[in-house]
Short mmCIF file of C-alpha atoms in Angstrom, two decimals:
data_model
loop_
_atom_site.label_atom_id
_atom_site.label_comp_id
_atom_site.label_asym_id
_atom_site.label_seq_id
_atom_site.Cartn_x
_atom_site.Cartn_y
_atom_site.Cartn_z
CA MET A 14 95.18 151.63 53.38
CA GLY A 15 96.57 151.75 56.93
CA THR A 16 97.87 148.83 59.00
CA TRP A 17 94.82 148.24 61.15
CA GLY A 18 93.29 145.17 59.50
CA SER A 19 90.43 143.48 61.33
CA ARG A 20 91.21 145.20 64.63
CA ALA A 21 90.52 148.65 63.23
CA PRO A 22 86.84 149.15 64.24
CA ALA A 23 87.36 148.06 67.85
CA LEU A 24 90.58 150.01 68.25
CA ALA A 25 89.06 153.09 66.65
CA LEU A 26 86.10 152.97 69.04
CA ALA A 27 88.37 152.59 72.08
CA LEU A 28 90.58 155.48 71.01
CA LEU A 29 87.69 157.80 70.26
CA LEU A 30 85.99 157.05 73.57
CA ALA A 31 89.22 157.74 75.42
CA CYS A 32 89.91 160.95 73.52
CA ALA A 33 86.34 162.17 73.96
CA HIS A 34 86.84 161.74 77.72
CA VAL A 35 90.12 163.65 77.51
CA ALA A 36 88.37 166.50 75.68
CA LEU A 37 85.69 166.74 78.38
CA VAL A 38 88.33 167.00 81.08
CA ALA A 39 90.47 169.46 79.11
CA ALA A 40 87.49 171.70 78.40
CA GLN A 41 87.57 172.86 82.01
CA ASP A 42 91.35 173.35 82.20
CA THR A 43 93.99 175.52 80.59
CA GLU A 44 97.73 175.78 81.06
CA ARG A 45 99.95 178.84 80.82
CA ILE A 46 103.05 178.53 78.68
CA GLU A 47 106.02 178.36 81.02
CA GLY A 48 109.33 180.17 80.69
CA SER A 49 110.43 182.85 78.24
CA ALA A 50 107.93 181.80 75.55
CA GLY A 51 105.01 182.66 77.82
CA ASP A 52 106.56 186.01 78.69
CA VAL A 53 107.14 186.87 75.03
CA LEU A 54 103.58 185.91 74.13
CA GLU A 55 102.23 188.36 76.70
CA ASP A 56 104.60 191.26 75.89
CA ASP A 57 103.09 194.69 75.24
CA PRO A 58 104.90 196.53 72.43
CA VAL A 59 103.46 199.97 73.26
CA GLY A 60 106.25 202.30 74.36
CA ARG A 61 108.96 200.06 72.91
CA LEU A 62 108.93 201.32 69.29
CA LYS A 63 107.51 203.95 66.98
CA VAL A 64 106.40 203.31 63.39
CA TYR A 65 105.97 205.86 60.62
CA VAL A 66 103.36 204.89 58.02
CA TYR A 67 104.04 206.28 54.55
CA GLU A 68 101.05 207.90 52.85
CA LEU A 69 100.94 206.34 49.39
CA PRO A 70 98.56 207.06 46.53
CA THR A 71 95.46 204.93 46.99
CA LYS A 72 96.24 202.92 43.84
CA TYR A 73 98.71 200.95 45.97
CA ASN A 74 96.16 199.92 48.58
CA LYS A 75 92.62 201.25 49.09
CA LYS A 76 91.64 201.38 45.42
CA MET A 77 92.73 197.77 44.98
CA VAL A 78 90.36 196.66 47.73
CA ALA A 79 87.56 198.78 46.29
CA LYS A 80 88.11 197.07 42.95
CA ASP A 81 88.09 193.53 44.38
CA SER A 82 86.75 193.00 47.90
CA ARG A 83 87.84 189.35 47.86
CA CYS A 84 91.16 190.66 49.16
CA LEU A 85 89.51 191.25 52.54
CA SER A 86 88.73 187.61 53.19
CA HIS A 87 91.43 185.54 51.51
CA MET A 88 94.37 184.03 53.39
CA PHE A 89 96.73 186.81 52.25
CA ALA A 90 94.68 189.61 53.84
CA ALA A 91 97.13 190.27 56.70
CA GLU A 92 98.72 193.02 54.59
CA ILE A 93 95.43 194.94 54.51
CA PHE A 94 94.54 194.57 58.17
CA MET A 95 98.08 195.36 59.32
CA HIS A 96 97.80 198.68 57.48
CA ARG A 97 94.44 199.47 59.08
CA PHE A 98 95.73 198.53 62.51
CA LEU A 99 98.82 200.72 62.26
CA LEU A 100 96.84 203.80 61.21
CA SER A 101 95.14 203.90 64.62
CA SER A 102 97.82 202.21 66.72
CA ALA A 103 99.45 203.85 69.72
CA ILE A 104 102.88 203.01 68.30
CA ARG A 105 102.29 205.11 65.17
CA THR A 106 104.18 208.38 64.95
CA LEU A 107 103.42 211.24 62.58
CA ASN A 108 106.99 212.49 62.93
CA PRO A 109 109.30 210.39 60.74
CA GLU A 110 112.38 211.81 62.48
CA GLU A 111 111.51 209.90 65.66
CA ALA A 112 110.50 206.65 63.95
CA ASP A 113 112.26 203.36 64.68
CA TRP A 114 110.61 201.66 61.71
CA PHE A 115 109.01 202.75 58.44
CA TYR A 116 106.05 200.90 56.92
CA THR A 117 104.99 201.01 53.26
CA PRO A 118 101.30 200.04 52.88
CA VAL A 119 101.28 198.24 49.55
CA TYR A 120 98.86 195.36 48.83
CA THR A 121 100.83 193.02 46.58
CA THR A 122 98.28 190.17 46.81
CA CYS A 123 95.19 192.20 45.93
CA ASP A 124 95.47 192.12 42.13
CA LEU A 125 93.61 188.86 41.56
CA THR A 126 92.78 186.43 38.80
CA PRO A 127 89.10 185.56 38.17
CA TRP A 128 89.73 182.52 40.41
CA GLY A 129 90.92 184.69 43.28
CA HIS A 130 94.67 184.03 43.09
CA PRO A 131 97.24 186.87 43.24
CA LEU A 132 98.86 187.60 39.88
CA PRO A 133 102.53 186.68 40.44
CA PHE A 134 103.88 188.84 37.60
CA LYS A 135 102.11 191.93 38.95
CA SER A 136 103.24 191.71 42.59
CA PRO A 137 106.95 192.55 42.18
CA ARG A 138 106.09 195.44 39.85
CA ILE A 139 103.69 196.88 42.43
CA MET A 140 106.34 196.59 45.13
CA ARG A 141 109.08 198.15 42.99
CA SER A 142 106.80 201.02 42.06
CA ALA A 143 105.95 201.72 45.72
CA ILE A 144 109.61 201.70 46.73
CA GLN A 145 110.47 204.04 43.89
CA PHE A 146 107.71 206.37 45.10
CA ILE A 147 108.91 206.57 48.72
CA SER A 148 112.57 206.87 47.70
CA LYS A 149 111.81 209.95 45.61
CA ARG A 150 109.53 211.72 48.10
CA TRP A 151 111.17 211.05 51.46
CA PRO A 152 114.85 210.78 52.48
CA TYR A 153 114.42 207.82 54.82
CA TRP A 154 114.65 204.95 52.35
CA ASN A 155 117.79 206.35 50.76
CA ARG A 156 119.68 206.78 54.03
CA THR A 157 119.39 203.04 54.82
CA GLU A 158 118.19 201.51 51.52
CA GLY A 159 115.35 199.94 53.48
CA ALA A 160 117.24 198.53 56.46
CA ASP A 161 114.87 200.28 58.91
CA HIS A 162 111.78 199.51 56.81
CA PHE A 163 109.44 196.53 57.07
CA PHE A 164 107.05 195.11 54.49
CA VAL A 165 104.18 192.65 54.86
CA VAL A 166 104.54 190.07 52.06
CA PRO A 167 101.98 187.27 52.63
CA HIS A 168 102.50 185.50 49.28
CA ASP A 169 102.91 181.71 49.14
CA PHE A 170 106.69 182.15 49.04
CA GLY A 171 106.94 185.63 50.50
CA ALA A 172 108.89 188.21 48.51
CA CYS A 173 109.79 185.61 45.87
CA PHE A 174 106.27 186.38 44.62
CA HIS A 175 105.19 183.08 43.08
CA TYR A 176 102.96 180.21 44.18
CA GLN A 177 105.11 177.46 42.63
CA GLU A 178 108.27 176.76 44.57
CA GLU A 179 110.49 176.07 41.57
CA LYS A 180 109.63 179.42 39.98
CA ALA A 181 109.83 181.22 43.33
CA ILE A 182 113.35 179.88 43.90
CA GLU A 183 114.36 180.87 40.37
CA ARG A 184 113.09 184.42 40.97
CA GLY A 185 114.42 184.81 44.53
CA VAL A 186 113.58 187.61 46.94
CA LEU A 187 112.95 190.91 45.15
CA PRO A 188 116.44 192.52 45.14
CA LEU A 189 115.15 195.89 46.38
CA LEU A 190 113.98 194.19 49.59
CA CYS A 191 117.35 192.66 50.46
CA ARG A 192 117.98 195.06 53.36
CA ALA A 193 114.39 195.37 54.59
CA THR A 194 112.69 193.27 57.27
CA LEU A 195 110.05 191.04 55.72
CA VAL A 196 106.90 190.07 57.60
CA GLN A 197 105.68 186.96 55.80
CA THR A 198 103.62 183.82 56.11
CA PHE A 199 106.22 181.70 54.31
CA GLY A 200 108.87 180.07 56.43
CA GLN A 201 111.21 177.19 55.60
CA LYS A 202 114.72 176.67 56.91
CA ASP A 203 117.61 177.28 54.54
CA HIS A 204 115.31 178.48 51.75
CA VAL A 205 116.11 181.33 49.37
CA CYS A 206 112.65 182.82 49.96
CA LEU A 207 113.17 183.18 53.72
CA LYS A 208 115.58 186.03 54.29
CA GLU A 209 117.49 186.11 57.56
CA GLY A 210 115.75 188.34 60.09
CA SER A 211 112.27 187.88 58.63
CA ILE A 212 109.26 187.65 60.95
CA THR A 213 107.06 184.64 60.21
CA ILE A 214 103.36 185.26 60.83
CA PRO A 215 100.14 183.25 60.60
CA PRO A 216 98.00 183.53 57.48
CA TYR A 217 94.76 185.43 57.74
CA ALA A 218 91.69 183.51 58.87
CA PRO A 219 88.45 185.47 59.47
CA PRO A 220 88.11 185.89 63.28
CA GLN A 221 84.46 186.90 63.34
CA LYS A 222 83.42 184.07 61.05
CA MET A 223 85.21 181.52 63.22
CA LYS A 224 83.69 182.99 66.36
CA THR A 225 80.16 182.40 65.06
CA HIS A 226 80.92 178.67 64.67
CA LEU A 227 82.15 177.98 68.21
CA VAL A 228 80.61 174.94 69.89
CA PRO A 229 80.29 174.43 73.67
CA PRO A 230 83.73 173.64 75.16
CA GLU A 231 82.44 170.42 76.69
CA THR A 232 81.61 169.00 73.24
CA PRO A 233 83.25 165.54 72.96
CA ARG A 234 86.03 165.15 70.40
CA SER A 235 84.64 162.10 68.64
CA ILE A 236 86.79 162.41 65.48
CA PHE A 237 90.34 161.11 65.81
CA VAL A 238 91.97 162.62 62.69
CA TYR A 239 90.34 165.31 60.53
CA PHE A 240 91.23 166.89 57.18
CA ARG A 241 89.36 168.64 54.40
CA GLY A 242 91.14 169.83 51.28
CA LEU A 243 92.88 168.82 48.08
CA PHE A 244 94.96 165.69 47.86
CA TYR A 245 95.87 166.27 44.21
CA ASP A 246 95.96 169.48 42.16
CA THR A 247 95.30 168.09 38.71
CA ALA A 248 94.85 171.54 37.18
CA ASN A 249 98.34 172.76 38.07
CA ASP A 250 100.10 169.44 38.59
CA PRO A 251 98.50 166.99 36.13
CA GLU A 252 101.22 164.35 36.48
CA GLY A 253 101.11 164.40 40.29
CA GLY A 254 103.98 164.25 42.76
CA TYR A 255 104.88 167.95 42.67
CA TYR A 256 101.91 169.34 44.57
CA ALA A 257 102.59 169.08 48.32
CA ARG A 258 105.67 167.05 47.38
CA GLY A 259 103.33 164.07 47.27
CA ALA A 260 102.50 164.23 50.99
CA ARG A 261 98.78 164.89 50.55
CA ALA A 262 98.47 162.15 47.95
CA SER A 263 100.13 159.80 50.42
CA VAL A 264 97.60 160.72 53.12
CA TRP A 265 94.75 159.82 50.79
CA GLU A 266 96.23 156.63 49.39
CA ASN A 267 97.16 155.27 52.82
CA PHE A 268 94.19 156.33 54.93
CA LYS A 269 91.13 156.92 52.77
CA ASN A 270 89.55 153.74 54.17
CA ASN A 271 90.92 153.96 57.69
CA PRO A 272 88.09 154.46 60.24
CA LEU A 273 90.30 156.67 62.41
CA PHE A 274 90.72 159.18 59.57
CA ASP A 275 87.89 161.52 58.60
CA ILE A 276 89.44 162.91 55.40
CA SER A 277 87.83 164.18 52.22
CA THR A 278 87.97 166.81 49.49
CA ASP A 279 84.48 167.96 50.50
CA HIS A 280 84.28 171.24 52.43
CA PRO A 281 81.06 170.95 54.46
CA PRO A 282 79.26 173.89 56.10
CA THR A 283 80.11 172.24 59.45
CA TYR A 284 83.86 172.44 58.73
CA TYR A 285 84.65 174.64 61.74
CA GLU A 286 82.39 172.62 64.03
CA ASP A 287 84.00 169.38 62.85
CA MET A 288 87.47 170.68 63.75
CA GLN A 289 86.20 171.30 67.29
CA ARG A 290 85.08 167.68 67.46
CA ALA A 291 88.46 166.34 66.34
CA VAL A 292 91.51 165.38 68.38
CA PHE A 293 94.07 165.81 65.59
CA CYS A 294 93.84 168.09 62.55
CA LEU A 295 96.19 167.47 59.65
CA CYS A 296 98.12 170.55 58.50
CA PRO A 297 100.07 169.32 55.48
CA LEU A 298 101.94 171.52 53.05
CA GLY A 299 100.26 172.41 49.75
CA TRP A 300 101.99 174.54 47.16
CA ALA A 301 103.65 176.26 50.12
CA PRO A 302 104.42 174.82 53.57
CA TRP A 303 101.80 176.95 55.33
CA SER A 304 98.00 177.20 55.20
CA PRO A 305 95.13 178.66 57.30
CA ARG A 306 94.52 175.17 58.75
CA LEU A 307 97.25 175.85 61.26
CA VAL A 308 95.36 178.91 62.55
CA GLU A 309 92.05 177.06 62.54
CA ALA A 310 93.49 174.10 64.44
CA VAL A 311 94.94 176.28 67.20
CA VAL A 312 91.82 178.44 67.53
CA PHE A 313 89.57 175.38 67.71
CA GLY A 314 91.79 173.42 70.09
CA CYS A 315 92.51 170.64 67.62
CA ILE A 316 96.10 169.36 67.92
CA PRO A 317 97.84 170.37 64.67
CA VAL A 318 99.67 167.57 62.88
CA ILE A 319 102.28 169.49 60.93
CA ILE A 320 103.47 167.76 57.75
CA ALA A 321 105.93 170.15 56.12
CA ASP A 322 109.63 169.41 56.42
CA ASP A 323 111.79 172.27 57.76
CA ILE A 324 108.82 174.61 58.17
CA VAL A 325 109.40 177.80 60.19
CA LEU A 326 106.22 178.42 62.14
CA PRO A 327 104.60 181.73 63.16
CA PHE A 328 106.00 183.53 66.21
CA ALA A 329 108.18 180.55 67.10
CA ASP A 330 109.80 182.46 69.96
CA ALA A 331 106.41 182.91 71.62
CA ILE A 332 104.43 179.79 70.70
CA PRO A 333 105.86 176.41 71.80
CA TRP A 334 104.94 174.49 68.66
CA GLU A 335 106.74 171.33 69.76
CA GLU A 336 104.55 171.21 72.85
CA ILE A 337 101.18 171.91 71.24
CA GLY A 338 101.58 170.14 67.89
CA VAL A 339 102.80 166.91 66.35
CA PHE A 340 105.47 167.00 63.65
CA VAL A 341 105.49 164.24 61.05
CA ALA A 342 108.14 164.06 58.35
CA GLU A 343 106.77 163.98 54.81
CA ASP A 344 108.39 160.57 54.21
CA ASP A 345 106.68 159.22 57.34
CA VAL A 346 103.12 159.96 56.20
CA PRO A 347 102.42 156.23 55.58
CA LYS A 348 103.03 155.70 59.32
CA LEU A 349 100.64 158.45 60.46
CA ASP A 350 98.24 155.99 62.09
CA THR A 351 100.98 154.37 64.17
CA ILE A 352 102.52 157.72 65.11
CA LEU A 353 99.27 159.27 66.33
CA THR A 354 97.89 156.23 68.14
CA SER A 355 101.21 155.86 69.97
CA ILE A 356 100.96 159.27 71.66
CA PRO A 357 100.17 158.77 75.38
CA MET A 358 96.89 160.15 76.65
CA GLU A 359 98.63 162.40 79.19
CA VAL A 360 100.57 164.03 76.32
CA ILE A 361 97.36 164.62 74.37
CA LEU A 362 95.77 166.07 77.50
CA ARG A 363 98.61 168.55 78.03
CA LYS A 364 98.57 169.66 74.40
CA GLN A 365 94.85 170.32 74.70
CA ARG A 366 95.33 172.31 77.92
CA LEU A 367 97.95 174.50 76.23
CA LEU A 368 95.73 174.98 73.19
CA ALA A 369 92.87 176.02 75.48
CA ASN A 370 94.94 178.99 76.67
CA PRO A 371 93.21 182.11 75.23
CA SER A 372 96.55 183.89 74.66
CA MET A 373 97.63 181.09 72.32
CA LYS A 374 94.53 181.52 70.17
CA GLN A 375 94.71 185.31 70.25
CA ALA A 376 98.27 185.34 68.89
CA MET A 377 97.12 183.60 65.70
CA LEU A 378 94.39 186.08 64.79
CA PHE A 379 94.09 189.52 63.18
CA PRO A 380 90.86 190.75 64.83
CA GLN A 381 89.08 194.02 64.05
CA PRO A 382 89.37 195.94 66.27
CA ALA A 383 92.76 194.78 67.48
CA GLN A 384 93.07 193.15 70.91
CA PRO A 385 96.01 192.81 73.32
CA GLY A 386 98.29 189.91 72.44
CA ASP A 387 96.88 189.37 68.94
CA ALA A 388 98.94 188.80 65.79
CA PHE A 389 99.31 192.55 65.20
CA HIS A 390 100.96 192.92 68.61
CA GLN A 391 103.13 189.84 68.10
CA ILE A 392 104.48 191.42 64.89
CA LEU A 393 105.26 194.64 66.75
CA ASN A 394 106.95 192.64 69.50
CA GLY A 395 109.13 191.03 66.85
CA LEU A 396 110.08 194.43 65.45
CA ALA A 397 110.76 195.83 68.93
CA ARG A 398 113.15 192.97 69.71
CA LYS A 399 115.25 194.03 66.70
CA LEU A 400 115.93 197.43 68.28
CA PRO A 401 118.13 199.34 68.58
CA HIS A 402 119.30 199.23 64.98
CA GLY A 403 122.98 198.44 64.47
CA LYS A 404 125.46 200.93 63.08
CA ASP A 405 125.49 199.11 59.73
CA VAL A 406 121.86 200.15 59.10
CA PHE A 407 122.78 203.69 58.05
CA LEU A 408 124.79 204.12 54.88
CA LYS A 409 127.68 206.51 54.45
CA PRO A 410 127.12 209.57 52.22
CA GLY A 411 127.09 208.45 48.61
CA GLN A 412 127.17 204.75 49.52
CA LYS A 413 124.92 202.45 47.47
CA VAL A 414 124.20 198.78 48.09
CA LEU A 415 121.11 197.95 46.05
CA ASN A 416 121.08 197.49 42.29
CA TRP A 417 117.82 198.91 40.94
CA THR A 418 118.17 197.06 37.62
CA GLU A 419 118.73 193.63 39.18
CA GLY A 420 116.11 190.90 38.82
CA PRO A 421 114.01 189.24 36.11
CA ARG A 422 113.33 191.47 33.13
CA GLY A 423 109.57 191.18 33.56
CA ASP A 424 109.80 192.56 37.10
CA LEU A 425 111.45 195.73 35.80
CA LYS A 426 108.46 196.73 33.71
CA PRO A 427 106.50 199.72 35.04
CA TRP A 428 103.29 199.14 36.98
#
């Protein structure tokens, strides 16, 4: 229970009335991101880099989707749509000799359990197999051992390929990817699963589906704090405390009866509409620090309340997360009510104006077809800023860095 006591109903009503008024004002106003972040967000990568797309056997990509179409709509689907985008992109080159970057289209999250979760023991084998294939058929991997290659790895913990942090840390980043640039949803400072130089991206959220649920921009934001999702994962964490490092459980235990908090495990058909009626949307960690809620909150103009210590957020050099969101330490969850009600109205108003900027929303999405400034282009911008490659990218004749037999024994099995 929160700290509101008998004053809660009156205070809740006053806050919601004030915030609803703020939303009505903000609906007519947007604000451009100032400084270098705004410039980076609006960069056009065309003409700044060329990417060669390897042609792999379809067992690594298209056949996997044909076998299980759930891959097209789950939160890991960025790897599929990035491939499709690159095939028709103006930055693609058919001449590998002029390429700045090489891309291997392998769908490591598309071999699913009956419940729709990627099989963690399969993913590293798929990746190893694909790398073995390109290293035998083209000379480009061998001349750099992947230092001018990038891979999209949207697993919970990136190229550590496991959904449980303890096991992901034990496994570590797949050794064969140690020189490559990883494009991944996972980001946490000083973590073994975030390799230096990685590009952190948003998870996939279906753009067309969200578009069909838009409400009029003048709709009042009559919900103060909104969240729908698990608070406990009894199936995978029966004793509690491990899932979300206890942060979600703390949200429920402290605020389940607080009138300012509209929180539940239910996932209503009006979920997207409800987010557009909320001032703050909770974005707590789950098994991993990230989730599609962050994308949904930005797209729907709901101020994201980020509860995930040391998280590295998508496109942090282009999106001013400190200005549009609220960061709450996991240990401070019991004080959420005080923290959020203490934010001045003018601060809330500015966050809403920034969130109303169309370029901010566009950068979080993978639309089909692609559009200027979207997440595809932000990834390319990130790759372009890494150019030109340093001299240490190219190996000397006969030089070897990677150990092909390194890693867990199970990962070395053929796929």
